Amino acid sequence: MHPLHKLVRARPRLVSSLAVGAVIAALLPDSLHVITRLLVGWDAAVWIYLVLMGWLMMTATSEQVRRIASQEDESGPVVLLVFSLAAAASLAAIVLELSKAKGMPLSERAPHYLLTGATVVGTWLFVATLFTFHYARMFYRGDHTKPALQFPEGELDPNFWDFLYFSFTIAAASQTADVNIMTPSLRKTALAQTVLSFFFNVAVLGFAINIAAGVVAG
């Protein structure tokens, strides 16, 4: 099977969200700066994906989680790396977007602030959600005699909320709370998310201070 077909089959929501975002970015007027068009397209893709995955998480049973995890192929770590780098690139694009707003009246800066705010929040949620599904894949495709994660109730059939809790705890606090990591491969993944989340959270704080200072300065 062609790699692109495998990607679409394994991650239909991700691929469809990216396709919609790309179309939106392409249809925006040329009068907008290329960075602005890219950020709008990225935001559209990210927020559509989050809505689709949010609905899936609210309705999926443990058995459905197991089935979805089984659809993932071995390219999972590569996909995770690529989109983590894309998320980091979106932060760099935010710096350029904010630099364009300097010297503008507050009324003209407001759209730039709204766009960068939507990008920061959406990208933070997006990365944590990607790791959520990667943890589910590692749990359900691993050795069930030695689960990759040990939940406090000894849960052997966790649902998406369990993996979401684990991933977002790392994203927000850089710690794993009451869930134990039981395999070296998952420790490496959790370490990667912790480091990425640390720099991401520092960047978010910096952007927030920058925007607040700009608003106060008027």
Short mmCIF file of N, CA, C and O in Angstrom, two decimals, residues 18 20-29 32-46 86 89-90 92-94 96-97 100 115 119 123:
data_model
loop_
_atom_site.label_atom_id
_atom_site.label_comp_id
_atom_site.label_asym_id
_atom_site.label_seq_id
_atom_site.Cartn_x
_atom_site.Cartn_y
_atom_site.Cartn_z
N LEU A 18 -5.93 18.75 7.71
CA LEU A 18 -4.82 19.41 7.03
C LEU A 18 -5.22 19.83 5.61
O LEU A 18 -4.83 20.91 5.14
N VAL A 20 -8.25 20.62 4.53
CA VAL A 20 -9.13 21.79 4.62
C VAL A 20 -8.32 23.04 4.94
O VAL A 20 -8.53 24.11 4.35
N GLY A 21 -7.38 22.92 5.87
CA GLY A 21 -6.53 24.06 6.21
C GLY A 21 -5.73 24.56 5.03
O GLY A 21 -5.58 25.77 4.82
N ALA A 22 -5.20 23.62 4.24
CA ALA A 22 -4.42 24.00 3.05
C ALA A 22 -5.28 24.73 2.03
O ALA A 22 -4.85 25.71 1.41
N VAL A 23 -6.51 24.26 1.84
CA VAL A 23 -7.42 24.91 0.90
C VAL A 23 -7.76 26.32 1.37
O VAL A 23 -7.77 27.27 0.58
N ILE A 24 -8.04 26.47 2.67
CA ILE A 24 -8.36 27.79 3.21
C ILE A 24 -7.19 28.75 3.02
O ILE A 24 -7.36 29.90 2.60
N ALA A 25 -5.97 28.29 3.31
CA ALA A 25 -4.79 29.15 3.14
C ALA A 25 -4.62 29.55 1.68
O ALA A 25 -4.25 30.70 1.38
N ALA A 26 -4.89 28.63 0.77
CA ALA A 26 -4.73 28.92 -0.66
C ALA A 26 -5.78 29.90 -1.17
O ALA A 26 -5.52 30.66 -2.12
N LEU A 27 -6.96 29.91 -0.55
CA LEU A 27 -8.05 30.76 -1.02
C LEU A 27 -8.02 32.16 -0.43
O LEU A 27 -8.76 33.04 -0.90
N LEU A 28 -7.18 32.39 0.56
CA LEU A 28 -7.09 33.73 1.15
C LEU A 28 -6.51 34.71 0.15
O LEU A 28 -5.68 34.34 -0.69
N PRO A 29 -6.92 35.97 0.23
CA PRO A 29 -6.43 36.96 -0.76
C PRO A 29 -4.93 37.19 -0.67
O PRO A 29 -4.34 37.11 0.41
N LEU A 32 -3.03 39.60 1.87
CA LEU A 32 -2.54 39.20 3.18
C LEU A 32 -1.10 38.71 3.08
O LEU A 32 -0.73 38.06 2.09
N HIS A 33 -0.33 38.98 4.11
CA HIS A 33 1.06 38.50 4.14
C HIS A 33 1.08 36.98 4.15
O HIS A 33 0.18 36.33 4.70
N VAL A 34 2.10 36.40 3.53
CA VAL A 34 2.17 34.95 3.43
C VAL A 34 2.18 34.30 4.81
O VAL A 34 1.58 33.21 5.00
N ILE A 35 2.83 34.91 5.80
CA ILE A 35 2.84 34.35 7.16
C ILE A 35 1.44 34.32 7.74
O ILE A 35 1.02 33.34 8.36
N THR A 36 0.68 35.39 7.50
CA THR A 36 -0.70 35.45 8.00
C THR A 36 -1.54 34.36 7.36
O THR A 36 -2.32 33.67 8.04
N ARG A 37 -1.38 34.17 6.05
CA ARG A 37 -2.16 33.13 5.37
C ARG A 37 -1.81 31.74 5.88
O ARG A 37 -2.68 30.89 6.08
N LEU A 38 -0.51 31.52 6.12
CA LEU A 38 -0.09 30.22 6.64
C LEU A 38 -0.64 29.98 8.04
O LEU A 38 -1.09 28.86 8.36
N LEU A 39 -0.62 31.00 8.88
CA LEU A 39 -1.13 30.84 10.24
C LEU A 39 -2.64 30.59 10.24
O LEU A 39 -3.14 29.78 11.02
N VAL A 40 -3.37 31.28 9.38
CA VAL A 40 -4.82 31.06 9.30
C VAL A 40 -5.11 29.63 8.84
O VAL A 40 -5.98 28.94 9.39
N GLY A 41 -4.37 29.16 7.82
CA GLY A 41 -4.56 27.79 7.36
C GLY A 41 -4.21 26.77 8.42
O GLY A 41 -4.92 25.78 8.62
N TRP A 42 -3.10 27.02 9.13
CA TRP A 42 -2.69 26.13 10.22
C TRP A 42 -3.74 26.10 11.31
O TRP A 42 -4.11 25.03 11.81
N ASP A 43 -4.23 27.27 11.71
CA ASP A 43 -5.25 27.34 12.76
C ASP A 43 -6.52 26.60 12.36
O ASP A 43 -7.13 25.90 13.16
N ALA A 44 -6.92 26.78 11.10
CA ALA A 44 -8.13 26.10 10.62
C ALA A 44 -7.96 24.59 10.73
O ALA A 44 -8.84 23.87 11.23
N ALA A 45 -6.81 24.09 10.28
CA ALA A 45 -6.55 22.65 10.34
C ALA A 45 -6.52 22.15 11.78
O ALA A 45 -7.12 21.12 12.11
N VAL A 46 -5.83 22.89 12.64
CA VAL A 46 -5.68 22.47 14.04
C VAL A 46 -7.02 22.44 14.76
O VAL A 46 -7.35 21.46 15.44
N ALA A 86 6.40 21.03 13.17
CA ALA A 86 5.48 22.00 12.56
C ALA A 86 4.90 22.93 13.62
O ALA A 86 4.73 24.14 13.39
N ALA A 89 7.47 25.41 14.43
CA ALA A 89 7.55 26.39 13.34
C ALA A 89 6.42 27.41 13.44
O ALA A 89 6.61 28.58 13.11
N SER A 90 5.26 26.97 13.90
CA SER A 90 4.14 27.91 14.05
C SER A 90 4.45 28.96 15.10
O SER A 90 4.03 30.12 14.99
N ALA A 92 7.48 30.12 15.67
CA ALA A 92 8.38 31.05 14.99
C ALA A 92 7.60 31.99 14.09
O ALA A 92 7.91 33.20 14.00
N ALA A 93 6.55 31.47 13.45
CA ALA A 93 5.71 32.32 12.59
C ALA A 93 4.97 33.37 13.41
O ALA A 93 4.73 34.49 12.94
N ILE A 94 4.62 33.01 14.65
CA ILE A 94 3.94 33.97 15.53
C ILE A 94 4.84 35.17 15.81
O ILE A 94 4.39 36.31 15.86
N LEU A 96 7.06 36.45 13.86
CA LEU A 96 7.02 37.30 12.67
C LEU A 96 5.70 38.05 12.58
O LEU A 96 5.66 39.23 12.19
N GLU A 97 4.61 37.37 12.94
CA GLU A 97 3.29 38.01 12.90
C GLU A 97 3.20 39.16 13.89
O GLU A 97 2.69 40.23 13.57
N LYS A 100 5.09 42.32 12.84
CA LYS A 100 4.40 43.16 11.86
C LYS A 100 3.44 44.13 12.53
O LYS A 100 3.12 45.19 11.98
N LEU A 115 -5.25 36.34 16.15
CA LEU A 115 -4.69 35.24 15.35
C LEU A 115 -3.59 34.51 16.10
O LEU A 115 -3.57 33.27 16.15
N THR A 119 -3.54 30.69 17.58
CA THR A 119 -2.47 29.78 17.16
C THR A 119 -1.79 29.15 18.37
O THR A 119 -1.53 27.94 18.39
N THR A 123 -2.30 25.24 18.98
CA THR A 123 -1.12 24.41 18.79
C THR A 123 -0.76 23.66 20.06
O THR A 123 -0.36 22.48 20.00
#
